Coordinates of C-alpha atoms and ligand atoms in Angstrom, one line a residue:
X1 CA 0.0 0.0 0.0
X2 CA 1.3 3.5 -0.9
X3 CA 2.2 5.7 2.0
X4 CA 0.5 8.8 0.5
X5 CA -2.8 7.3 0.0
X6 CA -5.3 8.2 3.3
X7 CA -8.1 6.1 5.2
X8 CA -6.5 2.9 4.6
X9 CA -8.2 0.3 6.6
X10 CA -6.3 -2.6 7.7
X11 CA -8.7 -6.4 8.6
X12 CA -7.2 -8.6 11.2
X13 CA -8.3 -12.2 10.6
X14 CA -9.9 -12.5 7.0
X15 CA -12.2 -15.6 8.2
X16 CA -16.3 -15.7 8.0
X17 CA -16.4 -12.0 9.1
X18 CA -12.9 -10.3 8.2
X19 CA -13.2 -11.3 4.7
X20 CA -17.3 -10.4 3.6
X21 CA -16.0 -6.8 5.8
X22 CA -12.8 -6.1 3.9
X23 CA -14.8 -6.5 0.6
X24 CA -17.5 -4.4 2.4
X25 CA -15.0 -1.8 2.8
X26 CA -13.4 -2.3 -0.8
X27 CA -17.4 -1.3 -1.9
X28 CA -17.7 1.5 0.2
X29 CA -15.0 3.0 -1.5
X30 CA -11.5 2.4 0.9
X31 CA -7.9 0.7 0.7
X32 CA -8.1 -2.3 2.6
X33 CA -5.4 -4.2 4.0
X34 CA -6.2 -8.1 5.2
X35 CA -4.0 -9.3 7.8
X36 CA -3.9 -13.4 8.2
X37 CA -1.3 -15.8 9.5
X38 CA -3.0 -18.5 7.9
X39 CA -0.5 -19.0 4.6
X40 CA -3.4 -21.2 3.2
X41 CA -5.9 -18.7 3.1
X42 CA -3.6 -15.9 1.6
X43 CA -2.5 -18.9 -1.0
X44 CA -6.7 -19.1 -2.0
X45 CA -7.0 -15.2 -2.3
X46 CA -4.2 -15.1 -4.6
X47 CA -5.4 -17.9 -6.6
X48 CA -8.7 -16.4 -7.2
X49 CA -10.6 -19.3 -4.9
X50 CA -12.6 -18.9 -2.4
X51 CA -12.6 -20.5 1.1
X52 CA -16.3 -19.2 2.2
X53 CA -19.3 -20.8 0.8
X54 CA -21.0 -16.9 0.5
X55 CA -18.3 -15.8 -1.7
X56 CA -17.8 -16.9 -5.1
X57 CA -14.4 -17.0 -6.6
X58 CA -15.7 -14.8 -9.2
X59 CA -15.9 -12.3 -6.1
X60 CA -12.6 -13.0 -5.3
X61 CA -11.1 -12.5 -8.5
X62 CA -12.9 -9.0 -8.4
X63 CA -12.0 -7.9 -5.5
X64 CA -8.0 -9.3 -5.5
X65 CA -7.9 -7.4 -9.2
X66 CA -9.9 -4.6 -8.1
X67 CA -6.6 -2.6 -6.7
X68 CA -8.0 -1.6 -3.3
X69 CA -7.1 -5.1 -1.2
X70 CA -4.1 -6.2 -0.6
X71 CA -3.7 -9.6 1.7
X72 CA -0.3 -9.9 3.9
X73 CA 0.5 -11.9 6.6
X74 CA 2.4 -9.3 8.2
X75 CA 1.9 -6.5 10.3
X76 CA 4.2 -4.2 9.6
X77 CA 2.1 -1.8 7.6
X78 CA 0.1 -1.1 10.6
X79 CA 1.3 2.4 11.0
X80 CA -0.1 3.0 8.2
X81 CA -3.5 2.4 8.5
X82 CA -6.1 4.9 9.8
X83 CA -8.0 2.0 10.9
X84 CA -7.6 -1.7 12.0
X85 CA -10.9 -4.3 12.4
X86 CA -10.1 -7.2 14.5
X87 CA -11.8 -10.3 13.4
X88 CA -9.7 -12.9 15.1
X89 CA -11.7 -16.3 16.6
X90 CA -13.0 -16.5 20.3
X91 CA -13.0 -19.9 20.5
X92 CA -13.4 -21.7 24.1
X93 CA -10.3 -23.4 25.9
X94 CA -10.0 -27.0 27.2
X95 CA -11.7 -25.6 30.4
X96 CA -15.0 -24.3 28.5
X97 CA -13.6 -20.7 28.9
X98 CA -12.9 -17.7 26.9
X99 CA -9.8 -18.0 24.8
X100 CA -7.9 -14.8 23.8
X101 CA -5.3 -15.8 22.8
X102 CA -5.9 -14.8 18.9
X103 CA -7.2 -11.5 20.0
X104 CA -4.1 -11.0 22.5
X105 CA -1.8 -11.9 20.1
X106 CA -3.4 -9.8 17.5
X107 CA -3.4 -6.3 19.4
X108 CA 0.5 -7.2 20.8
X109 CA 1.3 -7.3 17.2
X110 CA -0.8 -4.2 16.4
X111 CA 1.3 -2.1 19.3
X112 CA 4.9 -3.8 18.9
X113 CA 4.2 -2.9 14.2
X114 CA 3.6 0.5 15.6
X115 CA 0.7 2.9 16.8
X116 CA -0.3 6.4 15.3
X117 CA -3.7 7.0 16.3
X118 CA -5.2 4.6 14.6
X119 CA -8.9 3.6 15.3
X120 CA -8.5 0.1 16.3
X121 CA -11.9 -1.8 16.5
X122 CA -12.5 -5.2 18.1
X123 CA -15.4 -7.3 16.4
X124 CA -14.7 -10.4 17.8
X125 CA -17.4 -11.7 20.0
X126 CA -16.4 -11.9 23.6
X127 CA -17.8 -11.3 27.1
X128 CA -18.5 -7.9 28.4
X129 CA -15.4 -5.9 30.2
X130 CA -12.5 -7.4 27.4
X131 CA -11.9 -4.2 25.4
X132 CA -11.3 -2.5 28.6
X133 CA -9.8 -4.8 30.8
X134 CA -7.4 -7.0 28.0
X135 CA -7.2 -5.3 25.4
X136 CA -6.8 -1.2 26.5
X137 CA -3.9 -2.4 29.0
X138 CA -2.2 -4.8 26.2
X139 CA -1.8 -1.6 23.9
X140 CA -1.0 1.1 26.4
X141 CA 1.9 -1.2 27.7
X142 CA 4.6 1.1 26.8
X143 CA 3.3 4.0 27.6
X144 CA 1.0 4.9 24.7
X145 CA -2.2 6.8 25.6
X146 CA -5.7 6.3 24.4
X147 CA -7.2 9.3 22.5
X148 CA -3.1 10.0 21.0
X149 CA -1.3 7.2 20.1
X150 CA -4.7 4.6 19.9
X151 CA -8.0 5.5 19.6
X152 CA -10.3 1.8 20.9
X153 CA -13.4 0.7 20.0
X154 CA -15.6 -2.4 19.8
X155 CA -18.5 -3.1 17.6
X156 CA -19.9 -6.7 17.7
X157 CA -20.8 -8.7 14.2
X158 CA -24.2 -9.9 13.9
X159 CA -23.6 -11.6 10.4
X160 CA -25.6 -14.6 10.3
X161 CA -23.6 -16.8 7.2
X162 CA -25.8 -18.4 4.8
X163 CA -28.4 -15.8 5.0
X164 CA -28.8 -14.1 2.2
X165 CA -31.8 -12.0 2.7
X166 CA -30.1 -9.0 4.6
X167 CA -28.0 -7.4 3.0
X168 CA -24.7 -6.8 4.8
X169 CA -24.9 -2.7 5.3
X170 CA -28.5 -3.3 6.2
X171 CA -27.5 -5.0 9.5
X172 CA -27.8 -2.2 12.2
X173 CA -23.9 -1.5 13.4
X174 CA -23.9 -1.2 17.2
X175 CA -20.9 0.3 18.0
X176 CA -19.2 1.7 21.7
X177 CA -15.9 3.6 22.3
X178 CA -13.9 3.8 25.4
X179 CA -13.8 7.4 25.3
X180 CA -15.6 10.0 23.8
X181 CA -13.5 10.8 21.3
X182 CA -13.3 7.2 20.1
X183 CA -16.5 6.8 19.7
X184 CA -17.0 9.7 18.0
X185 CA -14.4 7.9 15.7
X186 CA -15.8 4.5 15.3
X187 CA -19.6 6.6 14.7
X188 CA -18.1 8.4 12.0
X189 CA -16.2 5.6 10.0
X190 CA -19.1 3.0 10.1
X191 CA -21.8 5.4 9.3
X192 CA -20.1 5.8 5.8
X193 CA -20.0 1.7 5.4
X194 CA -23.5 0.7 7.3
X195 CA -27.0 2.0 6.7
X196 CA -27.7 2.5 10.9
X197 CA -25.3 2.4 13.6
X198 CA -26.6 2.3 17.0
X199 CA -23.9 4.0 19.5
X200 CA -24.0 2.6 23.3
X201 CA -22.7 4.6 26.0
X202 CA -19.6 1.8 26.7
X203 CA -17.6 -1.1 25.0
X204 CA -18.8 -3.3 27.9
X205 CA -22.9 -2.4 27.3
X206 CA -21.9 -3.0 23.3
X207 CA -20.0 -6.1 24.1
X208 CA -23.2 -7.1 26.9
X209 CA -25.4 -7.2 23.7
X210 CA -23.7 -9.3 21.5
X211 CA -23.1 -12.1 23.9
X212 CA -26.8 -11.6 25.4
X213 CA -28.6 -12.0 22.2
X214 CA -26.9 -15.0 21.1
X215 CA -27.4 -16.6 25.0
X216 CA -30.9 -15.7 24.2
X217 CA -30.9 -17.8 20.9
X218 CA -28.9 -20.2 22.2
X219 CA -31.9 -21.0 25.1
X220 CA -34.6 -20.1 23.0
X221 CA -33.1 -23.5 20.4
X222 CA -32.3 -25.4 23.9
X223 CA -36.2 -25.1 24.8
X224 CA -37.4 -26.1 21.6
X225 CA -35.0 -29.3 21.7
X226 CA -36.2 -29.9 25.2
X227 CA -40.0 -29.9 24.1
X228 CA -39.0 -32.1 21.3
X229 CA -38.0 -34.7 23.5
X230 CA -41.5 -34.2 25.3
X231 CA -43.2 -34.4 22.0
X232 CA -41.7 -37.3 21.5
X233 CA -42.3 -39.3 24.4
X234 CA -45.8 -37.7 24.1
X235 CA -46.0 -39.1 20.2
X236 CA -46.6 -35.2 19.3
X237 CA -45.1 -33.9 15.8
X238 CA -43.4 -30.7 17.2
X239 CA -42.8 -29.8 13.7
X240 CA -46.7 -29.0 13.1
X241 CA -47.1 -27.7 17.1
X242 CA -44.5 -25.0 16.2
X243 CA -46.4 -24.2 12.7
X244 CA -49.3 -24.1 14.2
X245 CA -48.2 -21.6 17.3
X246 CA -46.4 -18.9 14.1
X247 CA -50.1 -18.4 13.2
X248 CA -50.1 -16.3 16.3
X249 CA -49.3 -12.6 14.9
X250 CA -47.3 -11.4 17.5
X251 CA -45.1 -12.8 20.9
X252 CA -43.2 -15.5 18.8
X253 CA -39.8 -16.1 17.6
X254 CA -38.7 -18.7 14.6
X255 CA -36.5 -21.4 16.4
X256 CA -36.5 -25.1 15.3
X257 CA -34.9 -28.7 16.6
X258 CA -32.3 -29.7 15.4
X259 CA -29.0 -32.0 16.4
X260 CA -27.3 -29.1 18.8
X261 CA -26.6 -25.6 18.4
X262 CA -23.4 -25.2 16.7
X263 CA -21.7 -22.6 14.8
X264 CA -18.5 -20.2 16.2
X265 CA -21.1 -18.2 18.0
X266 CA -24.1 -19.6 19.5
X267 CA -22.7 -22.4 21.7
X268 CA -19.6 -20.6 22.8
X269 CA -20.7 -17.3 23.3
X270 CA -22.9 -17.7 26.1
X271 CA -20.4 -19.5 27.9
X272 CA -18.2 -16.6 27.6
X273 CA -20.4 -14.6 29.5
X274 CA -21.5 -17.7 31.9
X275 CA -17.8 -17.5 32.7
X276 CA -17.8 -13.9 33.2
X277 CA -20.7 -14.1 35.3
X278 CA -18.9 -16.5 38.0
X279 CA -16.1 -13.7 38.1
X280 CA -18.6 -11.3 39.3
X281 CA -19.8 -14.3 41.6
X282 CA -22.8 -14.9 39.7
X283 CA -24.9 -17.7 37.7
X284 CA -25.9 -17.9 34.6
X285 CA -28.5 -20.8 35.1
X286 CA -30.8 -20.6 31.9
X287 CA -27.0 -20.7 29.9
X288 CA -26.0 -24.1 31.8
X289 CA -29.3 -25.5 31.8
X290 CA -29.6 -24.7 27.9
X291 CA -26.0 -26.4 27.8
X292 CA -27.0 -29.6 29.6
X293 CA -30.2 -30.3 27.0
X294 CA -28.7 -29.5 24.0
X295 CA -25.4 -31.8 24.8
X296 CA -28.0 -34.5 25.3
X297 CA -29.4 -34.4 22.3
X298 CA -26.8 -36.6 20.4
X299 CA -26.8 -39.2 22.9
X300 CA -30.7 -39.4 22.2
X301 CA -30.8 -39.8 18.6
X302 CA -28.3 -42.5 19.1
X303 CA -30.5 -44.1 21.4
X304 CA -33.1 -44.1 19.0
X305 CA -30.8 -45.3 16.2
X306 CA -29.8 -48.2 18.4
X307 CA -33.6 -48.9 19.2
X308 CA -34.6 -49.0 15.9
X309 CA -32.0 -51.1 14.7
X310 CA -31.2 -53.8 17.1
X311 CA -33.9 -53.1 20.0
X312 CA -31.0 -52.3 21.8
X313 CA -28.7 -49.1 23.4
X314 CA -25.3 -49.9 21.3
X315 CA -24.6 -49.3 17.6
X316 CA -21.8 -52.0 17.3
X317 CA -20.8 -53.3 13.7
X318 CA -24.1 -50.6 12.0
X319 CA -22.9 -48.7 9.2
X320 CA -24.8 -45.3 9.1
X321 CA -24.5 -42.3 6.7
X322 CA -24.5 -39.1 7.9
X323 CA -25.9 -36.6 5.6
X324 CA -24.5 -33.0 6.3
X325 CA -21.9 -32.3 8.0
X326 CA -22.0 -28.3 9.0
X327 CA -23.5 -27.3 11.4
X328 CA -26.2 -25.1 9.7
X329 CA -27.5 -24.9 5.6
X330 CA -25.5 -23.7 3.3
X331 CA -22.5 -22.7 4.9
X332 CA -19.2 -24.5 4.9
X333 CA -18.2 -24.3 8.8
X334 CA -18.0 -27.3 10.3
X335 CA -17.0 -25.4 13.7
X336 CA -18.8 -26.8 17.2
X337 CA -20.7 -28.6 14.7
X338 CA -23.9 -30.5 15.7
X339 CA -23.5 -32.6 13.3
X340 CA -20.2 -33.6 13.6
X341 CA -21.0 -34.0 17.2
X342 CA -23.8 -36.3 16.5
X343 CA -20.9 -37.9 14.0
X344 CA -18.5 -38.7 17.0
X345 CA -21.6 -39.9 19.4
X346 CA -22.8 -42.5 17.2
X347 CA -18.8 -43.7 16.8
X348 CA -18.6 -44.0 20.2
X349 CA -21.7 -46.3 20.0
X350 CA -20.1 -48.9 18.2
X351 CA -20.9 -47.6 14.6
X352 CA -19.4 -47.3 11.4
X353 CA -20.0 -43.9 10.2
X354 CA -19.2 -42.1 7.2
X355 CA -20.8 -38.6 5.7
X356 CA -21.8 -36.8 3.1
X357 CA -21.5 -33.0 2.5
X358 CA -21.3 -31.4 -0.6
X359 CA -19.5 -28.2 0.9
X360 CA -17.2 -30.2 3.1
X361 CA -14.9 -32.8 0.5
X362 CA -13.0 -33.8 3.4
X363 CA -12.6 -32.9 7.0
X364 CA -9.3 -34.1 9.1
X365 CA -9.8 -33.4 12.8
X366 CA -7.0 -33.3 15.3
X367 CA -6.3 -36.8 16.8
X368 CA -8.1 -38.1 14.0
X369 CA -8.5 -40.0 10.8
X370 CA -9.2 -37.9 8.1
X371 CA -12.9 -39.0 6.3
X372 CA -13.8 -37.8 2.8
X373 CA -17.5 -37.3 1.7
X374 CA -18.9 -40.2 0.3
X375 CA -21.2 -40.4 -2.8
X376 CA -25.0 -40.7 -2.5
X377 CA -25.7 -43.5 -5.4
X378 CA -28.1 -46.3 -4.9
X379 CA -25.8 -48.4 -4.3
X380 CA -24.1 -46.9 -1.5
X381 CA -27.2 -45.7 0.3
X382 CA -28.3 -49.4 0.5
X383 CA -25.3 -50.4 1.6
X384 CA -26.1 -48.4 5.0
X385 CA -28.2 -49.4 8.1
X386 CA -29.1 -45.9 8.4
X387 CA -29.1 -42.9 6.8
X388 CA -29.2 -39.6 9.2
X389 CA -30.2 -36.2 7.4
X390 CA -28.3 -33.9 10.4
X391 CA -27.7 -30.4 7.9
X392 CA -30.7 -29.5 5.6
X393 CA -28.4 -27.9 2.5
X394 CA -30.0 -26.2 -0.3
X395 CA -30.3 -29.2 -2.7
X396 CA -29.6 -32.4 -1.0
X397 CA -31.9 -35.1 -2.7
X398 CA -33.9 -36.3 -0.3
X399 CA -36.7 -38.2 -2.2
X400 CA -33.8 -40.5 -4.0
X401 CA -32.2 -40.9 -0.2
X402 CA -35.8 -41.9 1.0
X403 CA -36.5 -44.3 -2.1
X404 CA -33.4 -46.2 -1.8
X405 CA -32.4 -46.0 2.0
X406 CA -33.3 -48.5 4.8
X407 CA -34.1 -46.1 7.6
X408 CA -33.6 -42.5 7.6
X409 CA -33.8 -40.4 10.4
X410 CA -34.6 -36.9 9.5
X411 CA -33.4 -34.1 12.3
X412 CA -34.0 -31.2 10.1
X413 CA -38.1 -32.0 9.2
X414 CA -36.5 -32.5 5.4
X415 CA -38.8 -35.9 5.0
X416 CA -41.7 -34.0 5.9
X417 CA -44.6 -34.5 3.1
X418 CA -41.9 -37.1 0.6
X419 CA -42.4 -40.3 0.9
X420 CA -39.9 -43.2 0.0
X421 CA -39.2 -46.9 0.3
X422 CA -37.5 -46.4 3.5
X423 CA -38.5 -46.2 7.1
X424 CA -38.6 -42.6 8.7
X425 CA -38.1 -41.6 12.5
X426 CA -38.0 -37.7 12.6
X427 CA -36.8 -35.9 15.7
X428 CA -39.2 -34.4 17.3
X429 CA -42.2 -36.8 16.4
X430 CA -41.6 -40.1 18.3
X431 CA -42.4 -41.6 14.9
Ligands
LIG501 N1 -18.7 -16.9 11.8 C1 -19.7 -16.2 12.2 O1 -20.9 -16.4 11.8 C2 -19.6 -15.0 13.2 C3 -20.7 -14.2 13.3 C4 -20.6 -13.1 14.2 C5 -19.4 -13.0 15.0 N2 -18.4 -13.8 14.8 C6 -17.2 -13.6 15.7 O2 -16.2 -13.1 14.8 C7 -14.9 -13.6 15.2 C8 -14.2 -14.2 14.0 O3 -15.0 -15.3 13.6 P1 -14.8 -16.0 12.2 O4 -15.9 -17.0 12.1 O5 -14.6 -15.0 11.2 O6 -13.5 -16.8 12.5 P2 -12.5 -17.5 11.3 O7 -11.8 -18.6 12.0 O8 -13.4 -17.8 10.1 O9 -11.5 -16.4 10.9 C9 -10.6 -15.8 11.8 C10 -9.3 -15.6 11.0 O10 -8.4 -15.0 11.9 C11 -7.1 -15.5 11.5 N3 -6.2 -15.2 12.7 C12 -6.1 -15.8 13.9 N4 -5.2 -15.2 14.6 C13 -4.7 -14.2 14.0 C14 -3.7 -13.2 14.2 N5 -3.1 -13.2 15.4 N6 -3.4 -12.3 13.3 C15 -4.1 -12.4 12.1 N7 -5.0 -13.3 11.7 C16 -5.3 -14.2 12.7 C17 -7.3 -16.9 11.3 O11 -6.3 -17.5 10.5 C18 -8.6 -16.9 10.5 O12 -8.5 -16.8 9.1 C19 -15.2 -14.5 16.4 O13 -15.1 -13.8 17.6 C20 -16.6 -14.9 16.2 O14 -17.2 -15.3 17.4 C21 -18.5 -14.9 13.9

């Protein structure tokens, strides 16, 4: 990037958010800078392919051609950006906890390249006091002051990926500043790039609302999956109780069962503020209850499995297929996957279990053998005791799985109204 061009915005982490951003940024008109350490991704930009099922690598092409974005792996243009996004992971450690490592390690980079008053602007979701209390005293280490040498904000990202019906600017930006003067910042930068931004009075209240509306979602799915299991025992199709309560016009709110809640966000970030919550000495209850039902739900599916198929509680010797492996539509994250957590259960019950994905050709876990997607011919699908539809893609062909499958057993209501040769349990029915 040239030295004399101004408003150069640099993106830290060009993943699920950095990436859709920096191209947001590249439309609205600005020199953007992606950051990564991942040599892979950097290798896929350059090559004109893209790693996000939402971006095409026609996109890619445009934007890498398009002489406004640069991708680097290094920080030392910093100093010459007027602004730097952060859009590292917040992933949970081996204790359930908040790890920050990523976002640590990203802002000691971002002070040791250089500061210069740059706007630097957390997005990463994470519980509510981190902009303050790690990241303000990581970059005034050696002295440097906020309002001079940094200016700090934090606004949350509410993208939900695979959704295409908002689009991107039209998501209201809720941003905070830890002074005046950086909000005042942050308010005036994002009001160019997003149709409304809503400014809080504090990083903490901004970062309070990103990790309380996706608690909230993450218990609102938990209850659903809890009165599924009732509707089951109870022989009740929960699929046609919840149509049949969104005829009420007002008071309700679309959630459905499914095999978990998975995803970067909704399972972890409620336990990012469950664990803040117990530093303040406090519970989250709803948070841990909502944790303990929807961790069940594998283990109850693979109960049914082994019920259905040898009227007993073990899976030893079946071979099953599962059918999706992400853990929503659409989107090729296989992240806290529920899925792929339904995957691991039913191993651990004695089965043989492939998958098939058509946006995952191959997933290699840590500790793991690496498994490739299978095919979904006649042949094959016969050749399985079970077939389990766990990710409802755009696509999938689920009257040819039906019509040549043994038993299928549908967690995403895909079966619902297609009929088939094979045998049907749906989650959520007790049928
Ligand atoms: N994925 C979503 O749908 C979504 C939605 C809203 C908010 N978020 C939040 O946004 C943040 C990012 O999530 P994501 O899904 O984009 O993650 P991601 O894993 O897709 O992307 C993060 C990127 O950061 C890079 N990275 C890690 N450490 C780095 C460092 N020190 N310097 C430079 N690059 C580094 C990684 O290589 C990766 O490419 C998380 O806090 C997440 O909770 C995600």
């Amino acid at each position: 990037m040239g030295k004399d061009e101004t408003r150069r915005i640099g993106v830290v982490g060009l993943g699920y958010v950095g990436l859709p951003l920096a191209m947001l940024f590249v439309d609205k008109g600005f020199d953007v800078l992606g950051i990564d350490l991942d040599s892979r991704k950097l290798d896929a930009l350059r090559a004109h392919k893209s790693y996000l099922s939402d971006l095409t690598d026609d996109q890619i092409a445009e934007l890498m051609q398009g002489g406004r974005f640069e991708a680097v792996q290094s920080y030392e243009y910093v100093p010459e950006l007027d602004v730097i996004v952060i859009c590292v992971p917040t992933p949970l450690n081996e204790f359930g906890g908040p790890d920050l490592t990523y976002v640590q390690q990203s802002v000691t980079d971002i002070r040791e390249a250089g500061l210069n008053g740059q706007l630097i602007v957390l997005e990463s979701s994470t519980y509510p006091g981190t902009t303050e209390e790690i990241l303000l005293p990581l970059l005034s280490r050696r002295g440097a002051k906020v309002g001079q040498e940094f200016h700090l904000a934090y606004s949350p990202e509410r993208v939900n990926p695979g959704d295409t019906r908002y689009a991107r600017t039209a998501m209201p930006k809720i941003v905070s500043g830890v002074t005046e003067r950086c909000l005042d910042k942050i308010v005036a930068f994002y009001s160019v790039v997003f149709d409304q931004v809503v400014p809080v009075s504090s990083t903490r209240t901004a970062e309070m609302a990103k990790v309380m509306e996706n608690s909230q979602r993450f218990i609102n799915i938990s209850f659903v999956n809890e009165m599924a299991r009732l509707c089951e025992a109870m022989k009740i199709d929960i699929w046609e109780v919840i149509d049949a309560i969104h005829t009420k016009p007002y008071g309700n709110l679309y959630f459905y069962p499914g095999p978990s809640v998975g995803g970067h966000c909704i399972p972890v970030d409620p336990l990012y503020l469950s664990w803040k919550a117990k530093q303040e000495e406090m519970s989250c209850d709803f948070i841990t209850l909502a944790k303990r039902t929807n961790d069940s739900i594998s283990e109850s599916i693979a109960a049914q499995l082994a019920e259905a198929l040898v009227s007993g509680s073990r899976l030893d010797g079946k071979r099953i297929l599962l059918v999706g492996a992400t853990y929503k539509k659409d989107v090729n994250d296989v992240r806290e996957s529920g899925a792929m957590e339904l995957l691991h259960c039913l191993k651990r019950h004695g089965a043989y279990v492939d998958y098939h994905d058509p946006l995952i050709p191959e997933i290699s876990m840590k500790g793991e053998e690496a498994m490739v997607s299978v095919g979904l011919d006649e042949g094959n699908l016969a050749s399985y005791d079970a077939v389990v539809l766990a990710t409802d893609h755009t696509g999938l062909p689920v009257a040819y799985i039906l019509e040549h499958s043994k038993l299928v057993y549908d967690t995403r209501n895909m079966t619902r109204g297609i009929s088939g040769k094979a045998r049907v349990i749906r989650l959520g029915t007790g049928v």
